[in-house]
Tab-separated table of C-alpha atoms in Angstrom:
chain	number	residue	atom	x	y	z
A	22	MET	CA	30.596	74.910	42.757
A	23	GLN	CA	30.373	78.609	41.914
A	24	LYS	CA	29.021	79.307	38.456
A	25	LYS	CA	31.628	80.616	36.042
A	26	LEU	CA	30.875	84.186	35.046
A	27	THR	CA	30.300	85.130	31.415
A	28	ILE	CA	30.985	88.394	29.641
A	29	GLN	CA	27.253	89.132	29.999
A	30	ASP	CA	27.585	88.771	33.796
A	31	ILE	CA	30.570	91.128	33.847
A	32	ALA	CA	28.633	93.712	31.830
A	33	ARG	CA	25.592	93.421	34.159
A	34	LEU	CA	27.655	93.716	37.368
A	35	ALA	CA	29.562	96.710	35.984
A	36	GLY	CA	26.391	98.382	34.749
A	37	VAL	CA	27.576	98.616	31.139
A	38	SER	CA	26.555	97.061	27.852
A	39	LYS	CA	28.003	93.773	26.657
A	40	ALA	CA	29.670	95.630	23.770
A	41	THR	CA	31.398	97.995	26.201
A	42	ALA	CA	32.612	95.108	28.373
A	43	SER	CA	33.909	93.384	25.262
A	44	ARG	CA	35.817	96.476	24.139
A	45	VAL	CA	37.433	96.784	27.571
A	46	LEU	CA	38.510	93.127	27.554
A	47	ASN	CA	39.929	93.593	24.043
A	48	GLY	CA	41.971	96.597	25.157
A	49	ASN	CA	40.080	98.977	22.892
A	50	PRO	CA	41.249	102.514	23.815
A	51	SER	CA	37.961	104.149	22.801
A	52	VAL	CA	36.211	103.222	26.084
A	53	ASN	CA	35.707	106.005	28.638
A	54	GLY	CA	38.187	105.754	31.506
A	55	GLU	CA	35.477	105.576	34.190
A	56	LEU	CA	33.628	102.758	32.397
A	57	ARG	CA	36.897	100.899	31.863
A	58	ALA	CA	37.684	101.130	35.578
A	59	ARG	CA	34.208	99.797	36.515
A	60	VAL	CA	34.583	96.795	34.225
A	61	MET	CA	38.118	96.010	35.363
A	62	ARG	CA	37.099	96.285	39.031
A	63	VAL	CA	34.464	93.583	38.480
A	64	VAL	CA	36.957	91.470	36.520
A	65	GLU	CA	39.507	91.659	39.344
A	66	GLU	CA	36.931	90.993	42.087
A	67	HIS	CA	35.726	87.827	40.384
A	68	ASP	CA	39.057	86.652	38.896
A	69	PHE	CA	37.340	86.621	35.525
A	70	VAL	CA	39.243	85.053	32.608
A	71	PRO	CA	37.472	85.724	29.284
A	72	ASN	CA	36.818	82.925	26.855
A	73	ALA	CA	38.893	83.732	23.778
A	74	THR	CA	36.318	82.549	21.258
A	75	ALA	CA	33.498	84.433	22.985
A	76	VAL	CA	35.532	87.626	23.028
A	77	SER	CA	36.256	87.119	19.332
A	78	LEU	CA	32.582	86.814	18.460
A	79	ALA	CA	31.663	89.822	20.580
A	80	GLY	CA	34.519	92.158	19.736
A	81	GLY	CA	36.085	90.822	16.545
A	82	ASN	CA	39.607	90.465	17.962
A	83	THR	CA	40.887	87.741	20.258
A	84	HIS	CA	44.284	89.314	20.944
A	85	LEU	CA	45.635	85.814	20.323
A	86	ILE	CA	48.332	85.106	17.749
A	87	GLY	CA	48.652	81.590	16.351
A	88	VAL	CA	52.177	80.205	15.875
A	89	LEU	CA	52.276	77.265	13.458
A	90	ALA	CA	55.613	75.553	14.005
A	91	PRO	CA	57.568	72.365	13.267
A	92	PRO	CA	58.262	69.908	16.126
A	93	LEU	CA	59.603	71.517	19.286
A	94	VAL	CA	62.917	69.655	18.829
A	95	TRP	CA	63.558	71.547	15.571
A	96	PRO	CA	67.001	73.156	16.193
A	97	ALA	CA	66.145	76.756	15.279
A	98	LEU	CA	62.729	76.814	16.908
A	99	PRO	CA	63.694	77.766	20.510
A	100	GLU	CA	65.490	80.887	19.320
A	101	ILE	CA	62.656	81.912	16.999
A	102	ILE	CA	60.043	81.414	19.725
A	103	ARG	CA	62.218	83.392	22.140
A	104	GLY	CA	62.103	86.333	19.737
A	105	VAL	CA	58.331	85.990	19.357
A	106	ALA	CA	57.848	85.824	23.131
A	107	GLU	CA	60.110	88.818	23.794
A	108	TYR	CA	58.043	90.976	21.458
A	109	ILE	CA	54.666	89.614	22.581
A	110	GLU	CA	55.334	90.117	26.296
A	111	ASP	CA	55.332	93.901	25.833
A	112	SER	CA	52.065	93.805	23.896
A	113	ALA	CA	48.385	93.213	24.595
A	114	TYR	CA	48.569	89.873	22.747
A	115	GLU	CA	49.220	86.248	23.693
A	116	ILE	CA	50.352	83.325	21.556
A	117	VAL	CA	48.772	79.936	20.840
A	118	LEU	CA	51.283	77.329	19.653
A	119	TYR	CA	50.404	74.691	17.051
A	120	SER	CA	53.256	72.181	16.672
A	121	ILE	CA	53.246	70.020	13.536
A	122	ASN	CA	55.088	66.712	13.382
A	123	PHE	CA	55.779	66.287	9.676
A	124	ALA	CA	57.455	62.930	10.355
A	125	ASN	CA	53.997	61.457	10.989
A	126	ALA	CA	53.053	60.774	7.378
A	127	GLU	CA	49.694	59.267	8.369
A	128	CYS	CA	48.466	62.500	9.927
A	129	ASN	CA	46.541	64.952	7.781
A	130	HIS	CA	48.201	68.156	8.931
A	131	SER	CA	45.860	70.271	6.813
A	132	GLU	CA	43.191	69.549	9.450
A	133	VAL	CA	45.176	71.685	11.906
A	134	VAL	CA	44.989	74.625	9.530
A	135	LYS	CA	41.253	74.057	9.079
A	136	ARG	CA	40.750	74.117	12.851
A	137	ILE	CA	42.638	77.391	13.104
A	138	LEU	CA	40.224	78.907	10.634
A	139	ASN	CA	37.005	77.323	11.885
A	140	LEU	CA	37.538	78.116	15.569
A	141	HIS	CA	38.029	81.830	14.898
A	142	LEU	CA	40.479	81.627	17.777
A	143	VAL	CA	43.359	83.749	16.497
A	144	SER	CA	43.600	87.176	14.935
A	145	GLY	CA	46.638	86.260	12.842
A	146	LEU	CA	49.086	83.453	12.156
A	147	LEU	CA	52.861	83.251	12.310
A	148	ALA	CA	53.911	80.236	10.199
A	149	ILE	CA	57.417	78.827	10.773
A	150	PHE	CA	58.986	76.373	8.280
A	151	THR	CA	55.570	75.210	7.121
A	152	ASP	CA	56.781	72.816	4.391
A	153	GLU	CA	53.832	70.854	2.929
A	154	LEU	CA	51.165	73.133	4.426
A	155	MET	CA	51.878	76.045	2.086
A	156	PRO	CA	48.787	75.439	-0.123
A	157	GLN	CA	46.473	75.607	2.896
A	158	ILE	CA	48.302	78.624	4.344
A	159	THR	CA	48.063	80.405	1.004
A	160	ARG	CA	44.309	79.834	0.975
A	161	LEU	CA	44.020	81.218	4.517
A	162	ALA	CA	45.904	84.327	3.445
A	163	GLN	CA	43.683	84.708	0.391
A	164	ASP	CA	40.642	84.455	2.676
A	165	GLY	CA	41.917	87.451	4.628
A	166	LEU	CA	43.673	85.969	7.679
A	167	PRO	CA	46.833	88.022	8.429
A	168	ILE	CA	49.808	85.654	8.015
A	169	VAL	CA	53.580	86.129	8.165
A	170	LEU	CA	56.037	83.399	7.168
A	171	ILE	CA	59.415	82.639	8.688
A	172	ASP	CA	60.666	80.284	6.032
A	173	ASP	CA	63.668	79.417	3.878
A	174	GLN	CA	62.124	76.275	2.410
A	175	GLU	CA	59.990	78.166	-0.120
A	176	GLU	CA	60.864	81.106	-2.340
A	177	PRO	CA	59.181	84.280	-0.995
A	178	GLY	CA	55.833	84.635	-2.716
A	179	HIS	CA	52.667	86.606	-2.132
A	180	ILE	CA	52.601	86.252	1.674
A	181	PRO	CA	54.625	88.575	3.951
A	182	TRP	CA	57.904	86.842	4.770
A	183	VAL	CA	60.919	87.169	7.065
A	184	GLY	CA	64.162	85.342	6.301
A	185	ILE	CA	67.717	85.738	5.020
A	186	ASP	CA	69.598	85.898	1.730
A	187	ASN	CA	70.698	82.270	1.559
A	188	ARG	CA	72.759	82.681	-1.597
A	189	GLU	CA	74.777	85.677	-0.414
A	190	SER	CA	75.269	84.119	3.030
A	191	ALA	CA	76.656	80.911	1.510
A	192	CYS	CA	78.818	82.985	-0.811
A	193	THR	CA	80.256	84.781	2.228
A	194	ALA	CA	81.102	81.460	3.899
A	195	VAL	CA	82.951	80.142	0.849
A	196	ARG	CA	84.750	83.464	0.351
A	197	TYR	CA	85.951	83.105	3.939
A	198	LEU	CA	87.406	79.683	3.091
A	199	LEU	CA	89.030	81.058	-0.042
A	200	GLU	CA	90.607	83.854	2.004
A	201	LEU	CA	92.126	81.162	4.229
A	202	GLY	CA	93.794	79.716	1.130
A	203	HIS	CA	91.470	76.755	0.511
A	204	THR	CA	90.849	75.931	-3.128
A	205	ARG	CA	89.535	72.343	-2.937
A	206	ILE	CA	86.313	73.042	-1.102
A	207	ALA	CA	83.644	70.348	-0.932
A	208	HIS	CA	79.967	71.135	-0.460
A	209	ILE	CA	77.365	68.984	1.270
A	210	SER	CA	74.026	70.407	0.165
A	211	GLY	CA	70.518	69.912	1.471
A	212	PRO	CA	67.578	68.349	-0.405
A	213	GLN	CA	67.356	70.051	-3.781
A	214	HIS	CA	63.586	70.503	-3.647
A	215	TYR	CA	64.108	73.088	-0.893
A	216	TYR	CA	64.671	76.711	-1.817
A	217	TRP	CA	67.355	77.206	0.841
A	218	ALA	CA	69.392	74.244	-0.376
A	219	ASN	CA	69.436	75.483	-3.960
A	220	GLU	CA	70.277	79.029	-2.930
A	221	ARG	CA	73.172	77.911	-0.699
A	222	TYR	CA	74.497	75.706	-3.504
A	223	ARG	CA	74.322	78.660	-5.892
A	224	GLY	CA	76.188	80.822	-3.379
A	225	TYR	CA	78.902	78.158	-3.111
A	226	CYS	CA	79.283	78.042	-6.909
A	227	GLN	CA	79.262	81.842	-7.199
A	228	ALA	CA	82.111	82.294	-4.711
A	229	LEU	CA	84.244	79.670	-6.463
A	230	GLN	CA	83.562	81.159	-9.876
A	231	GLU	CA	84.499	84.627	-8.613
A	232	ALA	CA	87.852	83.137	-7.619
A	233	GLY	CA	88.288	81.493	-11.022
A	234	ILE	CA	87.661	77.995	-9.654
A	235	ALA	CA	85.271	75.605	-11.370
A	236	PRO	CA	83.133	73.505	-8.969
A	237	GLU	CA	84.339	69.900	-9.063
A	238	PRO	CA	81.518	67.323	-9.353
A	239	GLU	CA	83.362	64.856	-7.106
A	240	LEU	CA	83.343	67.460	-4.310
A	241	LEU	CA	79.565	67.947	-4.455
A	242	LEU	CA	77.395	65.719	-2.259
A	243	GLN	CA	73.741	65.888	-1.250
A	244	GLY	CA	72.393	65.149	2.216
A	245	GLY	CA	69.248	65.797	4.200
A	246	PHE	CA	68.685	67.706	7.425
A	247	GLU	CA	70.155	65.333	10.001
A	248	PRO	CA	73.605	64.403	11.401
A	249	LEU	CA	73.158	60.944	9.847
A	250	HIS	CA	73.315	62.492	6.376
A	251	GLY	CA	76.478	64.364	7.314
A	252	ARG	CA	78.127	61.128	8.445
A	253	GLN	CA	77.135	59.386	5.221
A	254	CYS	CA	78.543	62.176	3.054
A	255	ALA	CA	81.737	62.375	5.130
A	256	LYS	CA	82.252	58.632	4.706
A	257	GLN	CA	81.875	59.043	0.959
A	258	LEU	CA	84.436	61.854	0.881
A	259	PHE	CA	87.029	60.344	3.191
A	260	SER	CA	86.829	56.819	1.792
A	261	ARG	CA	88.708	58.086	-1.252
A	262	GLU	CA	92.476	58.327	-1.590
A	263	ARG	CA	94.023	60.884	0.772
A	264	ALA	CA	95.306	62.965	-2.132
A	265	SER	CA	91.739	63.525	-3.372
A	266	TRP	CA	90.397	64.831	-0.052
A	267	PRO	CA	89.194	68.430	0.065
A	268	SER	CA	91.020	70.821	2.383
A	269	ALA	CA	87.685	72.301	3.474
A	270	ILE	CA	83.992	71.375	3.518
A	271	PHE	CA	81.131	73.858	3.413
A	272	VAL	CA	78.126	72.056	4.920
A	273	ALA	CA	74.666	73.444	4.153
A	274	ASN	CA	73.417	73.206	7.737
A	275	ASP	CA	74.858	72.671	11.205
A	276	GLN	CA	73.008	69.414	11.797
A	277	MET	CA	74.828	67.718	8.915
A	278	ALA	CA	78.083	69.375	10.000
A	279	TYR	CA	77.718	67.621	13.382
A	280	GLY	CA	77.672	64.322	11.517
A	281	VAL	CA	80.807	65.258	9.585
A	282	LEU	CA	82.603	66.163	12.818
A	283	GLU	CA	81.505	62.908	14.449
A	284	TYR	CA	82.733	60.793	11.530
A	285	ALA	CA	86.046	62.667	11.410
A	286	GLU	CA	86.642	62.035	15.113
A	287	GLN	CA	85.816	58.332	14.753
A	288	GLN	CA	88.255	57.978	11.859
A	289	GLY	CA	91.079	59.960	13.460
A	290	ILE	CA	90.739	62.788	10.932
A	291	ARG	CA	91.867	65.993	12.600
A	292	VAL	CA	89.679	69.094	12.389
A	293	PRO	CA	90.880	71.631	11.357
A	294	GLU	CA	94.428	70.320	10.779
A	295	ASP	CA	93.378	67.745	8.151
A	296	VAL	CA	90.171	69.383	7.002
A	297	THR	CA	88.384	72.642	7.792
A	298	ILE	CA	84.621	72.423	8.342
A	299	VAL	CA	82.131	75.295	8.104
A	300	GLY	CA	78.403	74.927	8.769
A	301	PHE	CA	75.337	77.103	8.344
A	302	ASP	CA	72.734	78.236	10.953
A	303	ASP	CA	74.709	78.644	14.202
A	304	ASN	CA	72.396	76.428	16.214
A	305	LEU	CA	72.739	76.582	19.995
A	306	LEU	CA	74.865	73.401	20.126
A	307	SER	CA	77.378	74.589	17.521
A	308	ALA	CA	79.524	76.372	20.099
A	309	TYR	CA	79.907	73.101	22.042
A	310	THR	CA	80.885	70.568	19.368
A	311	ARG	CA	84.405	69.110	19.244
A	312	PRO	CA	85.915	71.306	17.965
A	313	PRO	CA	83.438	74.214	18.152
A	314	LEU	CA	81.918	74.777	14.722
A	315	THR	CA	82.632	77.752	12.486
A	316	THR	CA	79.307	78.595	10.907
A	317	VAL	CA	76.998	81.196	9.375
A	318	HIS	CA	74.860	82.790	12.073
A	319	GLN	CA	71.172	83.152	11.275
A	320	PRO	CA	69.474	85.768	13.502
A	321	PHE	CA	66.650	83.456	14.553
A	322	SER	CA	65.524	85.479	17.571
A	323	GLU	CA	65.434	88.649	15.501
A	324	MET	CA	63.406	86.791	12.863
A	325	GLY	CA	60.835	85.959	15.525
A	326	ARG	CA	60.699	89.543	16.767
A	327	ARG	CA	60.438	91.142	13.335
A	328	ALA	CA	57.863	88.640	12.078
A	329	THR	CA	55.698	89.260	15.142
A	330	GLU	CA	56.019	93.023	14.735
A	331	LEU	CA	55.005	92.734	11.093
A	332	LEU	CA	52.049	90.478	11.909
A	333	LEU	CA	50.688	92.813	14.594
A	334	ASN	CA	51.077	95.715	12.201
A	335	MET	CA	48.999	93.797	9.638
A	336	ILE	CA	46.274	93.081	12.211
A	337	ASP	CA	46.244	96.706	13.387
A	338	PRO	CA	48.320	99.126	11.247
A	339	GLN	CA	48.350	101.612	14.132
A	340	TYR	CA	49.532	99.079	16.680
A	341	LEU	CA	52.469	99.890	18.963
A	342	ALA	CA	54.011	97.297	21.261
A	343	GLY	CA	55.139	98.227	24.739
A	344	PRO	CA	53.670	100.270	27.594
A	345	LYS	CA	51.718	102.482	25.162
A	346	ALA	CA	50.141	99.565	23.343
A	347	SER	CA	46.625	100.952	23.794
A	348	GLN	CA	47.386	104.277	22.173
A	349	GLN	CA	46.483	104.890	18.524
A	350	VAL	CA	49.916	105.708	17.109
A	351	GLN	CA	51.848	104.520	14.086
A	352	ALA	CA	53.885	101.351	14.557
A	353	PRO	CA	57.667	101.935	14.794
A	354	THR	CA	58.737	99.804	11.838
A	355	ASP	CA	61.007	100.212	8.827
A	356	PHE	CA	58.575	98.446	6.497
A	357	PRO	CA	55.816	100.303	4.616
A	358	ARG	CA	52.304	100.380	6.004
A	359	LEU	CA	49.835	98.100	4.245
A	360	SER	CA	48.066	100.984	2.551
A	361	GLU	CA	51.335	102.303	1.101
A	362	ARG	CA	52.558	99.230	-0.789
A	363	ASP	CA	51.365	96.988	-3.582
A	364	GLN	CA	53.553	93.954	-2.860
A	365	PRO	CA	53.846	91.896	0.351
A	366	VAL	CA	56.698	92.768	2.692
A	367	HIS	CA	59.771	90.538	2.355
A	368	LEU	CA	62.303	91.228	5.119
A	369	GLN	CA	65.802	89.820	4.606
A	370	LEU	CA	67.838	90.018	7.804
A	371	PRO	CA	71.649	90.040	7.730
A	372	THR	CA	73.701	86.983	8.646
A	373	SER	CA	77.280	86.881	9.957
A	374	MET	CA	80.210	84.493	10.148
A	375	VAL	CA	80.961	83.009	13.568
A	376	ILE	CA	84.598	81.896	13.557
A	377	ARG	CA	85.405	78.986	15.851
A	378	ALA	CA	88.027	76.240	16.061
A	379	SER	CA	86.812	74.015	13.197
A	380	SER	CA	88.449	76.272	10.586
A	381	THR	CA	92.030	77.288	9.903
A	382	GLN	CA	94.315	78.400	7.095
A	383	ALA	CA	94.920	75.985	4.251
A	384	SER	CA	98.674	76.081	4.868
A	385	LEU	CA	98.051	74.354	8.205
A	386	SER	CA	95.717	71.717	6.837
A	387	VAL	CA	98.373	69.353	5.445
A	388	LYS	CA	98.766	66.221	7.551
A	389	THR	CA	102.255	65.701	8.947
C-alpha cells in the first residue's frame, strides 16, 4: 500500500518550506503565485487531502466551521443547515456537524463541547438551539473561540446571536386574528422556562390589551414542543361546553398546532369553520396539513446564512465569501466590524404571516 503523503512530503516535492505549503493549503493569499502553483501541482498529482488537525497546528486555521445542532429530526434544522451550506459553498470553508440528542439524559453532552475545544479541529462554532449546553458554550466564547448562536431558547446575552423578535411576531399573529373579528382567542404556550415561550406569550397579551381585551385565564394553556402536547391542550379546550370554546387559537409552535388539528379532525371539529388555528414557525410540513396551517414564518434559511456570514467575519474580519474569497477586502455585511463595536452583534431578522386555510373571519366561525 502506498504511503500516505504528509504536508512535509508536499513541501519537499514542491521545493518549498513546510510553512509555505501550509499557507497554500489554508488559502492564504500572501503566497507568491508561482510557489502556490508548484504546491497545488504536487497536491493534484498525488490526490493529497490535508489532515485538518495537522493544518491547524501548522497554519493556525483549519478552514473548518463546527455546527453544534439538535437532533437531525428537529423541524427547523434542515432549513437552517441549508442556509449554512449555501453560504459555505461559496467560501474556502467546510462544515463539521455535531448533532446532540438532548433526549438522552444519560449522556454527558458537555463532553462533546470539550472535544471540540481539545481537538483544535474548528476555527469557529455555530451553535443552534443549544439548550443545556449554554454554560459550556459561554466558557468556550470566553476562552476566545469565535461562536455565533442561532437560538430563541435563551435571551440574547454576551455571545453574537441571530434570531427573531418573538414578542412582536406573536403580537402580529394575534393582531391578524383580531382583524378577522376574533375576540375569544386561546393561547397554547410553550414551556415557560424558555425565552421564546415567554416572549410569544407576552406578544399575545400585548395584542389583546391593545384591543382592550383582557386575557382570559381559562383560554391560556401550556404545552411542550410536540404534537402530543397540542392534542392534550385541544382536548382540554374542546371538552368544555360549546359556548365556552374560543373562536381562534394561537399556538406557540407549529408542532403543537399539528396536534390541535389532529384532535379537531378526530372530534369532527371543523377548521376553520368552528375554530381558526394559527401556528408559529412555518415548518416545511405546515403547508401540507389538513387544512394547511396559517402560521408565522421564521426565516430559518436566512438565519443560517447570516449566522455563517457573521461567524466567518469574526474569524477573519476581512473575509469575503464567493469567488474572491482569497482577496483581502472588507466583508459585505450590515453589522459593525469587531473593532468598531463594544457589544456583541444581535441580529433580529423579520418574520411574516403565511395565510393558509386554517384561518377565516370570525363571522364564519359559528357552527350551523
